[in-house]
PDB file of C-alpha atoms in Angstrom:
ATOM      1  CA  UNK P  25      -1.162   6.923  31.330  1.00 47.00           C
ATOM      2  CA  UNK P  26      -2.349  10.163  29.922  1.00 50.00           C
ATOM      3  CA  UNK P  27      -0.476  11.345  26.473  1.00 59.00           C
ATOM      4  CA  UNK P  28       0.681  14.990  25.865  1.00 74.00           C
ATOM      5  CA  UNK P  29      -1.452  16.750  23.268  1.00 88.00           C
ATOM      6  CA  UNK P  30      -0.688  16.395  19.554  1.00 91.00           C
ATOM      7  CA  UNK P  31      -1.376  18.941  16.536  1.00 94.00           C
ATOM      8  CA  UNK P  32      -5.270  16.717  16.286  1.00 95.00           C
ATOM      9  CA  UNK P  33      -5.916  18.028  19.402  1.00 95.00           C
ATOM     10  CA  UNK P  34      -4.698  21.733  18.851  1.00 95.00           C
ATOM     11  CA  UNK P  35      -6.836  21.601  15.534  1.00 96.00           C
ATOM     12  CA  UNK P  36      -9.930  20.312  17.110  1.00 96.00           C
ATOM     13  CA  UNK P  37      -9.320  22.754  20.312  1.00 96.00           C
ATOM     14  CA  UNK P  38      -9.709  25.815  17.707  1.00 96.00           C
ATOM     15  CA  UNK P  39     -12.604  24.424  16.051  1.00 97.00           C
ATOM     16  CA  UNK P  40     -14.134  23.769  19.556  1.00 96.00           C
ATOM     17  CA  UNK P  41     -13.579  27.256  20.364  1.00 97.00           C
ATOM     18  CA  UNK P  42     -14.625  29.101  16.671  1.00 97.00           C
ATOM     19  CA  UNK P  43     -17.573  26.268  16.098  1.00 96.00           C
ATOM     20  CA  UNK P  44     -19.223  25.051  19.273  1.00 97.00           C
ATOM     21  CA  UNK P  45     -21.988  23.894  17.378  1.00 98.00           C
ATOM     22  CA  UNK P  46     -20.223  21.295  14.882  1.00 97.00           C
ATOM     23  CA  UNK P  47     -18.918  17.572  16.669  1.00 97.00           C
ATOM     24  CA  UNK P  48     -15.533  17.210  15.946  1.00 96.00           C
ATOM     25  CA  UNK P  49     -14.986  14.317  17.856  1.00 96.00           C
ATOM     26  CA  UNK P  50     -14.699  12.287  14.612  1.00 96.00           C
ATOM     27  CA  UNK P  51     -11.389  14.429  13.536  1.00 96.00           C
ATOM     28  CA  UNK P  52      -9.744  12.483  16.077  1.00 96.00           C
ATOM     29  CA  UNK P  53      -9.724   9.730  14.651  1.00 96.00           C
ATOM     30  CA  UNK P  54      -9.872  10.395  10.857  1.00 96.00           C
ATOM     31  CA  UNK P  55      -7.456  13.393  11.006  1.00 96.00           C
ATOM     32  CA  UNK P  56      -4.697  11.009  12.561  1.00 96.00           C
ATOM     33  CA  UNK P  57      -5.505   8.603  10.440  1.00 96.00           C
ATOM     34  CA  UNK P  58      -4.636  10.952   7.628  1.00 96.00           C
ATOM     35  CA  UNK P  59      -1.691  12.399   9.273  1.00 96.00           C
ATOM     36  CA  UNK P  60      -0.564   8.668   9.798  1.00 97.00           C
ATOM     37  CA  UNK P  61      -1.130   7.288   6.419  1.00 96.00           C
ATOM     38  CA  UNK P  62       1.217  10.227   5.567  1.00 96.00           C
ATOM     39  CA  UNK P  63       3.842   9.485   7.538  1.00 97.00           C
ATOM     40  CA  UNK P  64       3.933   5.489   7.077  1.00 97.00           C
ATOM     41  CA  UNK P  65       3.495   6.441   3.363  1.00 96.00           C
ATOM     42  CA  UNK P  66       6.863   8.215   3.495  1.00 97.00           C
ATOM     43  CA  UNK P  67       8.362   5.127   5.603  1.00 97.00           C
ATOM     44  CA  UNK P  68       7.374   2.978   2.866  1.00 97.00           C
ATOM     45  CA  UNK P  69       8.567   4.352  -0.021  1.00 97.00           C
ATOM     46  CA  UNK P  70      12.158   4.500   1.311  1.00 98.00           C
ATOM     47  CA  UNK P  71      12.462   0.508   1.337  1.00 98.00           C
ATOM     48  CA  UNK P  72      10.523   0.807  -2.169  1.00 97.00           C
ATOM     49  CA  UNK P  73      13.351   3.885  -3.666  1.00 98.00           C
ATOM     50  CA  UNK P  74      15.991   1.705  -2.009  1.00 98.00           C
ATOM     51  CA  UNK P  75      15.303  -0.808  -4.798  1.00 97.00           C
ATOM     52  CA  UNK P  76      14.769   1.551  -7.361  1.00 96.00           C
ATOM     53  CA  UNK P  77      11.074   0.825  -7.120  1.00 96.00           C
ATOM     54  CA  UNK P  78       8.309   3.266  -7.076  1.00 94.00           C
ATOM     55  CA  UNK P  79       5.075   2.166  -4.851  1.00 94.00           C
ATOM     56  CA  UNK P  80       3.357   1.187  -7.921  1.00 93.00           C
ATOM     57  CA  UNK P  81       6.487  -0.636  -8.926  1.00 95.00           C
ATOM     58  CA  UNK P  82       6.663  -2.497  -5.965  1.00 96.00           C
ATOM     59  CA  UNK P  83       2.808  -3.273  -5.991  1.00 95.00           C
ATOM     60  CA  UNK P  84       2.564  -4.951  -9.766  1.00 95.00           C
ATOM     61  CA  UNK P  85       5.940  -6.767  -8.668  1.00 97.00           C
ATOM     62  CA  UNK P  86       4.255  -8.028  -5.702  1.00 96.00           C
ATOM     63  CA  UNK P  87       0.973  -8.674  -7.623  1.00 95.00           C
ATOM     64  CA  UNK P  88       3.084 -11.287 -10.099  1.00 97.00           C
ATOM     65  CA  UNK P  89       5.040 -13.216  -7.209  1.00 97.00           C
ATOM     66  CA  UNK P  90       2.192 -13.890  -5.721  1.00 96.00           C
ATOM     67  CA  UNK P  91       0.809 -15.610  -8.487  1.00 95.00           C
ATOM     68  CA  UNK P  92       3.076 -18.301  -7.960  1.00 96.00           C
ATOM     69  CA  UNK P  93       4.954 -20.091 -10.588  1.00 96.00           C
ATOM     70  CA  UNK P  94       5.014 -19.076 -13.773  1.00 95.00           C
ATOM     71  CA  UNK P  95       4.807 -15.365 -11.655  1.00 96.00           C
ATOM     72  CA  UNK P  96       2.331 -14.053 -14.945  1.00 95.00           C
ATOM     73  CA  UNK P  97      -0.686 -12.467 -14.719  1.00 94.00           C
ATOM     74  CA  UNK P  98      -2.642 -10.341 -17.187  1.00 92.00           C
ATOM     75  CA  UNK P  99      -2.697  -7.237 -17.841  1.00 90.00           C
ATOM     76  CA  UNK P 100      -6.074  -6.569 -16.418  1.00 88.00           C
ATOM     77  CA  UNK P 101      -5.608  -8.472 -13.846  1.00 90.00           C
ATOM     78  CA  UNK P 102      -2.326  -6.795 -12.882  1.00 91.00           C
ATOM     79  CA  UNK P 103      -4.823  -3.225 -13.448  1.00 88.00           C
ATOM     80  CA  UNK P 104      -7.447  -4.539 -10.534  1.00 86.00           C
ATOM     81  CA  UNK P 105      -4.987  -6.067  -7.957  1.00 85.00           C
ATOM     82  CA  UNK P 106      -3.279  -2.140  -7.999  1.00 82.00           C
ATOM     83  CA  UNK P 107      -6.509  -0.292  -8.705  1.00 73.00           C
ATOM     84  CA  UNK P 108      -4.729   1.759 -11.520  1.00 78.00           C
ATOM     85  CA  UNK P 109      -6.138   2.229 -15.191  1.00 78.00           C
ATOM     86  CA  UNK P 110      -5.109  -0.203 -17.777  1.00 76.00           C
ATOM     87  CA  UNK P 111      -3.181   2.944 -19.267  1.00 78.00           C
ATOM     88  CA  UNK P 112      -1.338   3.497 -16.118  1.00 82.00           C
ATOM     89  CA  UNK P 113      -0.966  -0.331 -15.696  1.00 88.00           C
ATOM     90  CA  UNK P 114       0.736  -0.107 -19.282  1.00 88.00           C
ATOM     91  CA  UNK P 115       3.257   2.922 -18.916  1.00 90.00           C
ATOM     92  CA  UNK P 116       4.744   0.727 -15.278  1.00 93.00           C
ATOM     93  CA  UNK P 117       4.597  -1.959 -17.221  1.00 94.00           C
ATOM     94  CA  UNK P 118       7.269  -0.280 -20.196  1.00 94.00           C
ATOM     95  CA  UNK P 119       9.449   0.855 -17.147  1.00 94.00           C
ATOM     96  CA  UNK P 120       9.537  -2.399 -15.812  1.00 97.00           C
ATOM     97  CA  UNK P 121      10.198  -4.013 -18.702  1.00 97.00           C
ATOM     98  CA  UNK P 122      12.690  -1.785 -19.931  1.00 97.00           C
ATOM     99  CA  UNK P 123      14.393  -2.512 -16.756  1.00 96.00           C
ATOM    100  CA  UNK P 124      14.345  -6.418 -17.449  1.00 97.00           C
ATOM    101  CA  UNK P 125      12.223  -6.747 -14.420  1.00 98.00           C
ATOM    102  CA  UNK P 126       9.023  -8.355 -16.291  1.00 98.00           C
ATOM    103  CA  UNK P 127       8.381  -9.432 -20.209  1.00 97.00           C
ATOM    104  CA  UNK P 128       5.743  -9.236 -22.205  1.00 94.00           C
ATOM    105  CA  UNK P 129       4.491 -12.712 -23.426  1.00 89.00           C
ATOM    106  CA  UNK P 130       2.713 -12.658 -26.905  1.00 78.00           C
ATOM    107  CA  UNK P 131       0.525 -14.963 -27.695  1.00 67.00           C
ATOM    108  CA  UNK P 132       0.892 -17.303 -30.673  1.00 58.00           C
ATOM    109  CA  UNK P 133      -0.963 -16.475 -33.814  1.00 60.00           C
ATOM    110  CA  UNK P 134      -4.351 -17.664 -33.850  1.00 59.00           C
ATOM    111  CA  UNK P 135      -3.892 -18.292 -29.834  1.00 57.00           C
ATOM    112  CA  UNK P 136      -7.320 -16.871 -28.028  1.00 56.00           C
ATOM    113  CA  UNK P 137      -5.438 -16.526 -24.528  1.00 63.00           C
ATOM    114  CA  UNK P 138      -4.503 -12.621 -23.892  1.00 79.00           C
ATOM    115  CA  UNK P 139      -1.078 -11.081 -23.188  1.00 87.00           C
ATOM    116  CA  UNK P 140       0.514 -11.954 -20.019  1.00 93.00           C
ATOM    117  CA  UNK P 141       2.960 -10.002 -17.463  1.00 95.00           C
ATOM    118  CA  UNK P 142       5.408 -12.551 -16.237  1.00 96.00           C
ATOM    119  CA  UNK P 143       8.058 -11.671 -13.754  1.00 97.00           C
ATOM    120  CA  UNK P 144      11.859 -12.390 -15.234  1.00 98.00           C
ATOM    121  CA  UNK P 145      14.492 -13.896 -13.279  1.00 97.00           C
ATOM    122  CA  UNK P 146      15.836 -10.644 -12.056  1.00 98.00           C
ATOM    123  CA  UNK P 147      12.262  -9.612 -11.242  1.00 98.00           C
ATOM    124  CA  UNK P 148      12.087 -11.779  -9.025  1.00 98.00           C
ATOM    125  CA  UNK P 149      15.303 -12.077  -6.963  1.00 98.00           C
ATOM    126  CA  UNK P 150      14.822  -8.132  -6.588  1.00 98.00           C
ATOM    127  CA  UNK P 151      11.078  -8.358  -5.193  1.00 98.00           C
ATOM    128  CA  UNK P 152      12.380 -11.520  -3.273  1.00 98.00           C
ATOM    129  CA  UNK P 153      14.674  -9.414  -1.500  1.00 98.00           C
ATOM    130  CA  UNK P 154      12.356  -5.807  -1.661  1.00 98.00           C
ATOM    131  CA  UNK P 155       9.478  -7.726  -0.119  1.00 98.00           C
ATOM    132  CA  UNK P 156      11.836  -9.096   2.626  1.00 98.00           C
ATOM    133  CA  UNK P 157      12.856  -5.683   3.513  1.00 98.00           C
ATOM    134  CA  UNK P 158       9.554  -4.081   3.442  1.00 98.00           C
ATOM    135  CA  UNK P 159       8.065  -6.722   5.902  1.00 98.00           C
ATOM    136  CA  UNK P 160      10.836  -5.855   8.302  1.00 98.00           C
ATOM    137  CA  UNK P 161      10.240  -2.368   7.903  1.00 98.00           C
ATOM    138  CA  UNK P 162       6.486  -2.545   8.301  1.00 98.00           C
ATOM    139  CA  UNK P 163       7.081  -4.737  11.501  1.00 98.00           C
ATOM    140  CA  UNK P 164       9.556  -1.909  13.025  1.00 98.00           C
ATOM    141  CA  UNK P 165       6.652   0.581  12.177  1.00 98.00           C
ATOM    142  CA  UNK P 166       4.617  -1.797  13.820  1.00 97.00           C
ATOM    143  CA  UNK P 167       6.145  -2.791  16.798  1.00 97.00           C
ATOM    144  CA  UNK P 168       6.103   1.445  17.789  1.00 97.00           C
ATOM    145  CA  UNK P 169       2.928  -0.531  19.831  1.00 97.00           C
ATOM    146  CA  UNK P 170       2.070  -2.693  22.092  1.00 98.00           C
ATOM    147  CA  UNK P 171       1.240  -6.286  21.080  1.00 97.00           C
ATOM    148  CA  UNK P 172      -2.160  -5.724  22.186  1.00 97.00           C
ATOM    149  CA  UNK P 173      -2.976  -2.708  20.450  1.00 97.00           C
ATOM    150  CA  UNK P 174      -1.578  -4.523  17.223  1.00 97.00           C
ATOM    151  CA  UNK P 175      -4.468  -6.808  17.694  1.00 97.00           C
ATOM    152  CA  UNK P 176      -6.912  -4.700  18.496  1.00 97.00           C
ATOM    153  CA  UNK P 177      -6.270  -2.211  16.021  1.00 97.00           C
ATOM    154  CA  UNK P 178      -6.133  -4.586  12.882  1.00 97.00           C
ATOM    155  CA  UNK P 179      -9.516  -6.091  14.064  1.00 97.00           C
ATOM    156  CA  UNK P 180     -11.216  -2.501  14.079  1.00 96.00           C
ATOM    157  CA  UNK P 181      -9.157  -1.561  10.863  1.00 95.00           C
ATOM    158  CA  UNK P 182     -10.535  -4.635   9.444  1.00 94.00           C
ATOM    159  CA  UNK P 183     -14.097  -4.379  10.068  1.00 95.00           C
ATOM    160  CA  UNK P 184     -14.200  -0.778   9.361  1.00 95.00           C
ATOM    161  CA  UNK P 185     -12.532  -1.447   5.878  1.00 92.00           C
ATOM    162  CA  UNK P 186     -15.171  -3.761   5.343  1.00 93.00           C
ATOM    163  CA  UNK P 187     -17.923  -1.062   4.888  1.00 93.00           C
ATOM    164  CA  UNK P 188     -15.739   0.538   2.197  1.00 91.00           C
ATOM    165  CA  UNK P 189     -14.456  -2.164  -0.170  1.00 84.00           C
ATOM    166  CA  UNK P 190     -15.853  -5.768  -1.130  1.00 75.00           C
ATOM    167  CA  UNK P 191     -13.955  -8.992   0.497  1.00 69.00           C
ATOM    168  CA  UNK P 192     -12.183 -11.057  -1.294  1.00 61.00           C
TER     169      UNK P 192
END
């Protein structure tokens, strides 16, 4: 089955045509990777603003439920699971608890252990039901494929990935 062109293969048809010399084969892939990310980006963020989340919002939420019980995690740790700075970790972390979705646990005087992030109960009961949603909205996005592609695809994104950021 042959697809109709899309605006990858306009691009690279001009570059073909002003720069014969440069290979940009590779903009097939990478620029609708980009152009993806972009749009599933956008398709994301509506389950997250449906909640009154933010992406970042939804990620640190995430982060602390899947701690498991107690749902608390450091700060630092919180900072690494999202990839933002400590600082940015910290501002979320006000609007989150100003919105009596996490507290702030202090640690006894004289106590070594650090600060900790724990989800509260309505915390959790709204990432409980976020986190439902967004798995049923990343399987509609999905399912835009066939089951075979699904496979194939994660396995390539998957080893790919691999040469960019350390396993786990």
């Amino acid at each position: 089955m042959e697809t109709k062109g899309d605006r990858v293969d306009a691009i690279q048809a001009e570059w073909r045509r002003e720069r014969p010399d440069v290979d940009v084969d590779p903009q097939g892939v990478i620029g609708r990777l980009h152009r993806l990310a972009q749009v599933l980006t956008g398709e994301l963020e509506a389950v997250y603003a449906a909640h009154g989340l933010a992406e970042i919002d939804f990620d640190i939420l995430c982060t602390l439920r899947r701690a498991g019980a107690p749902y608390a995690r450091r700060p630092a740790e919180l900072a690494r699971s999202t990839m933002v700075t400590t600082g940015g970790i910290s501002k979320r972390l006000d609007r989150l608890e100003a919105q009596g979705l996490v507290e702030r646990t202090k640690p006894a005087a004289g106590d070594g252990r650090a600060t900790q992030v724990k989800l509260t109960d309505e915390g959790r009961r709204r990432i409980d039901v976020a986190f439902t949603e967004h798995m049923a909205n990343e399987r509609r996005l999905l399912d835009q494929l066939p089951a075979a592609d699904q496979v194939a695809l994660e396995h390539s994104l998957r080893a790919w990935l691999a040469h960019h950021e350390p396993t786990h």
